[in-house]
Each structure stands twice: as structure tokens, then as C-alpha cells.
């Protein structure tokens, strides 16, 4: 049986952008800081940021090190370290299955807003929430944009690490930073 070579990132920048893209959730960018500031949770936000930088960064580096050492998937990597930790690999593999439906819906909303922004302009979207309410109340349209988002995501993943994920992140992560800054 011939061993198939696994694809990998062609540059460190591509890897860093892809890792950042998977670590930065939509809630971390928009909803959480907004709600913390709105309800007087500034000190909580400070503690949260400290924990993200310390514990979050440490755990991310640990996961990278385990993956590099074992050269296995998350399921096999934890088990290779110690059989007692095999369940951690299964949890790490199961979590994306839980959050995928959420991100597909939010991705559909984002796809709709991006399309509407380009076709109708920003003024059409700034109506106090009526545009959004009408959109989510229209089930066929919501489903259509969710399916468009899912198809685009499938295409990026199907193209592989170099031609898909890395190239998409080289465009989308700088765009996200620019949009967030504006």
C-alpha cells in the first residue's frame, strides 16, 4: 500500500492566517465586546482578554506541539501521548460538528449582507433591523444563502490546503482586519 503524502501550508504566513481564522470566532469580533460594553462589563472584558492571551495561547501552542510530535489527527494524537487522553481527541473532533450548523447560518446571513451591500448599497441595510427581520423571516431566502455559503466553504476545502484554505485566508483575513478597523 502506497503512503499518500499529506498536503501542508507553503508558508508560515498562510499557516498563521489559517490558524487565526479558525481561532477568531464571529462572537469574539462583534457580539461579545458589544454586549460587555453595553452592560458595563469592561472589567470582565479585560479579564477575558488576559485569559485568552495566557491560557488560550498556551493551549494553542500545546496543540501545535502535540500535532507536530505525533503527526496524527487530533483523535490519534492524544491517544499516542497516553491512552487515557484518547477521549480528548474525540472531543476535539466532535466540537466542530456541534458548531458547524451555527456557522452555516451566520455565514448565510453574512453572504446575504455582503450581496445586499454590493447590490443595494449600505443605506439599504441601515434601517434599524427591519431588513434583517424580513430576511430571516423569509425561510427560502435564508436557506438559499446558507446553501451558497456552504457551497463556497466546500469549494475552498475541496481545493486543499495550498490552493484552497491558504489562498482563501490570504484574501479573507486581511479583508476581515480592514473591515474590523473601519
Coordinates of C-alpha atoms in Angstrom, one line a residue:
X1 CA 0.0 0.0 0.0
X2 CA 1.4 3.3 -1.1
X3 CA 1.5 6.0 1.6
X4 CA -0.1 9.2 0.4
X5 CA 1.8 12.4 1.2
X6 CA -0.3 14.9 3.2
X7 CA -0.6 18.4 2.0
X8 CA 0.8 21.2 4.1
X9 CA 1.0 25.0 4.1
X10 CA 3.5 26.6 1.8
X11 CA 4.4 29.5 4.1
X12 CA 4.3 30.5 7.7
X13 CA 2.1 33.4 6.9
X14 CA -0.5 31.1 5.3
X15 CA -0.5 28.9 8.4
X16 CA -0.7 31.8 10.8
X17 CA -3.6 33.3 8.9
X18 CA -5.5 30.0 8.7
X19 CA -4.9 29.4 12.5
X20 CA -6.1 32.9 13.3
X21 CA -9.1 32.5 11.1
X22 CA -10.1 29.3 12.8
X23 CA -9.5 30.7 16.3
X24 CA -11.3 34.1 15.8
X25 CA -15.0 33.5 16.2
X26 CA -17.6 35.8 15.0
X27 CA -18.8 36.3 18.6
X28 CA -15.3 37.4 19.6
X29 CA -15.3 40.1 17.0
X30 CA -18.7 41.6 17.2
X31 CA -21.2 40.3 19.7
X32 CA -19.2 39.7 22.9
X33 CA -17.3 43.1 23.1
X34 CA -20.5 44.9 22.2
X35 CA -22.5 43.1 24.9
X36 CA -19.8 43.5 27.5
X37 CA -19.5 47.2 26.9
X38 CA -23.3 47.7 26.8
X39 CA -23.9 46.1 30.1
X40 CA -20.9 47.6 32.0
X41 CA -18.7 44.5 31.7
X42 CA -15.5 46.3 30.9
X43 CA -13.5 44.7 33.7
X44 CA -14.9 41.3 32.6
X45 CA -13.6 42.1 29.1
X46 CA -10.2 42.9 30.5
X47 CA -10.1 39.6 32.4
X48 CA -11.3 37.7 29.3
X49 CA -8.6 39.2 27.1
X50 CA -5.9 38.3 29.7
X51 CA -7.2 34.7 29.8
X52 CA -7.3 34.5 26.0
X53 CA -3.7 35.7 25.8
X54 CA -2.4 33.5 28.6
X55 CA -4.4 30.2 28.7
X56 CA -5.7 30.4 25.1
X57 CA -2.2 31.0 23.6
X58 CA -0.7 28.3 25.8
X59 CA -3.3 25.7 24.8
X60 CA -2.9 26.6 21.1
X61 CA 0.9 26.1 21.3
X62 CA 0.4 22.8 23.2
X63 CA -1.9 21.5 20.5
X64 CA 0.5 22.5 17.8
X65 CA 3.3 20.8 19.6
X66 CA 1.3 17.6 20.1
X67 CA 0.3 17.6 16.4
X68 CA 3.9 18.1 15.2
X69 CA 5.3 15.5 17.5
X70 CA 2.8 12.8 16.7
X71 CA 2.0 13.7 13.1
X72 CA -1.5 12.3 13.6
X73 CA -5.0 13.6 13.6
X74 CA -6.5 15.0 16.8
X75 CA -8.1 11.7 17.6
X76 CA -4.9 9.7 17.2
X77 CA -2.5 12.4 18.7
X78 CA -3.9 12.4 22.2
X79 CA -4.1 8.6 22.3
X80 CA -0.5 8.4 21.1
X81 CA 0.6 10.5 24.1
X82 CA -1.3 8.4 26.6
X83 CA -4.2 6.1 26.1
X84 CA -6.0 7.8 29.0
X85 CA -6.2 11.0 26.9
X86 CA -7.8 9.4 23.8
X87 CA -11.2 10.9 24.8
X88 CA -9.7 14.4 24.4
X89 CA -9.1 13.7 20.7
X90 CA -12.7 12.6 20.2
X91 CA -13.9 15.7 21.9
X92 CA -11.7 17.9 19.8
X93 CA -13.0 16.2 16.7
X94 CA -16.7 16.4 17.8
X95 CA -16.7 20.1 18.7
X96 CA -16.6 21.3 15.0
X97 CA -19.6 19.1 14.3
X98 CA -21.5 20.9 17.0
X99 CA -20.6 24.5 15.9
X100 CA -20.9 23.9 12.1
X101 CA -24.7 24.5 11.9
X102 CA -24.3 27.8 13.8
X103 CA -21.6 29.0 11.5
X104 CA -23.5 27.9 8.4
X105 CA -26.5 30.0 9.4
X106 CA -24.3 33.0 10.4
X107 CA -22.3 32.5 7.2
X108 CA -25.6 32.6 5.2
X109 CA -26.5 35.9 6.9
X110 CA -23.1 37.3 6.1
X111 CA -23.3 36.2 2.5
X112 CA -26.7 37.8 2.2
X113 CA -25.5 41.1 3.7
X114 CA -22.4 41.1 1.5
X115 CA -24.5 40.6 -1.6
X116 CA -27.0 43.3 -0.5
X117 CA -24.2 45.7 0.3
X118 CA -22.7 45.3 -3.1
X119 CA -26.1 45.5 -5.0
X120 CA -28.2 47.9 -2.9
X121 CA -25.6 49.9 -1.0
X122 CA -25.1 50.4 2.7
X123 CA -28.1 52.7 3.2
X124 CA -30.5 49.8 2.4
X125 CA -29.1 47.8 5.3
X126 CA -29.1 50.6 7.9
X127 CA -32.8 50.6 8.7
X128 CA -32.9 49.7 12.4
X129 CA -33.2 45.9 11.9
X130 CA -36.2 45.7 9.6
X131 CA -34.0 44.4 6.7
X132 CA -32.6 41.6 8.9
X133 CA -36.0 40.7 10.3
X134 CA -37.5 40.5 6.8
X135 CA -34.6 38.3 5.7
X136 CA -34.7 35.8 8.5
X137 CA -38.5 35.7 8.2
X138 CA -38.1 34.5 4.6
X139 CA -37.2 30.9 5.1
X140 CA -36.5 30.0 1.4
X141 CA -34.2 33.0 1.0
X142 CA -32.4 32.3 4.3
X143 CA -31.9 28.7 3.2
X144 CA -30.6 29.7 -0.2
X145 CA -27.9 32.0 1.2
X146 CA -26.9 29.3 3.8
X147 CA -26.5 26.8 1.0
X148 CA -24.5 29.3 -1.1
X149 CA -22.2 29.8 1.9
X150 CA -21.9 26.0 2.4
X151 CA -21.1 25.5 -1.3
X152 CA -18.4 28.2 -1.1
X153 CA -16.9 26.6 2.0
X154 CA -17.0 23.2 0.4
X155 CA -15.2 24.5 -2.6
X156 CA -12.4 26.1 -0.5
X157 CA -11.9 22.9 1.5
X158 CA -12.1 20.7 -1.6
X159 CA -9.3 22.7 -3.3
X160 CA -7.0 21.5 -0.4
X161 CA -4.6 23.3 1.9
X162 CA -2.5 25.2 -0.6
X163 CA -5.0 26.1 -3.3
X164 CA -8.0 26.4 -1.1
X165 CA -7.5 27.2 2.6
X166 CA -4.3 29.1 2.3
X167 CA -5.3 31.2 -0.7
X168 CA -8.7 32.0 0.8
X169 CA -7.1 33.1 4.0
X170 CA -4.6 35.3 2.2
X171 CA -7.6 37.3 0.9
X172 CA -10.2 36.9 3.7
X173 CA -8.1 37.6 6.8
X174 CA -6.6 40.9 5.7
X175 CA -10.1 41.9 4.5
X176 CA -11.5 41.0 7.9
X177 CA -8.9 43.2 9.6
X178 CA -9.6 46.1 7.3
X179 CA -13.4 45.8 7.8
X180 CA -13.0 45.5 11.6
X181 CA -10.7 48.6 11.6
X182 CA -13.2 50.6 9.6

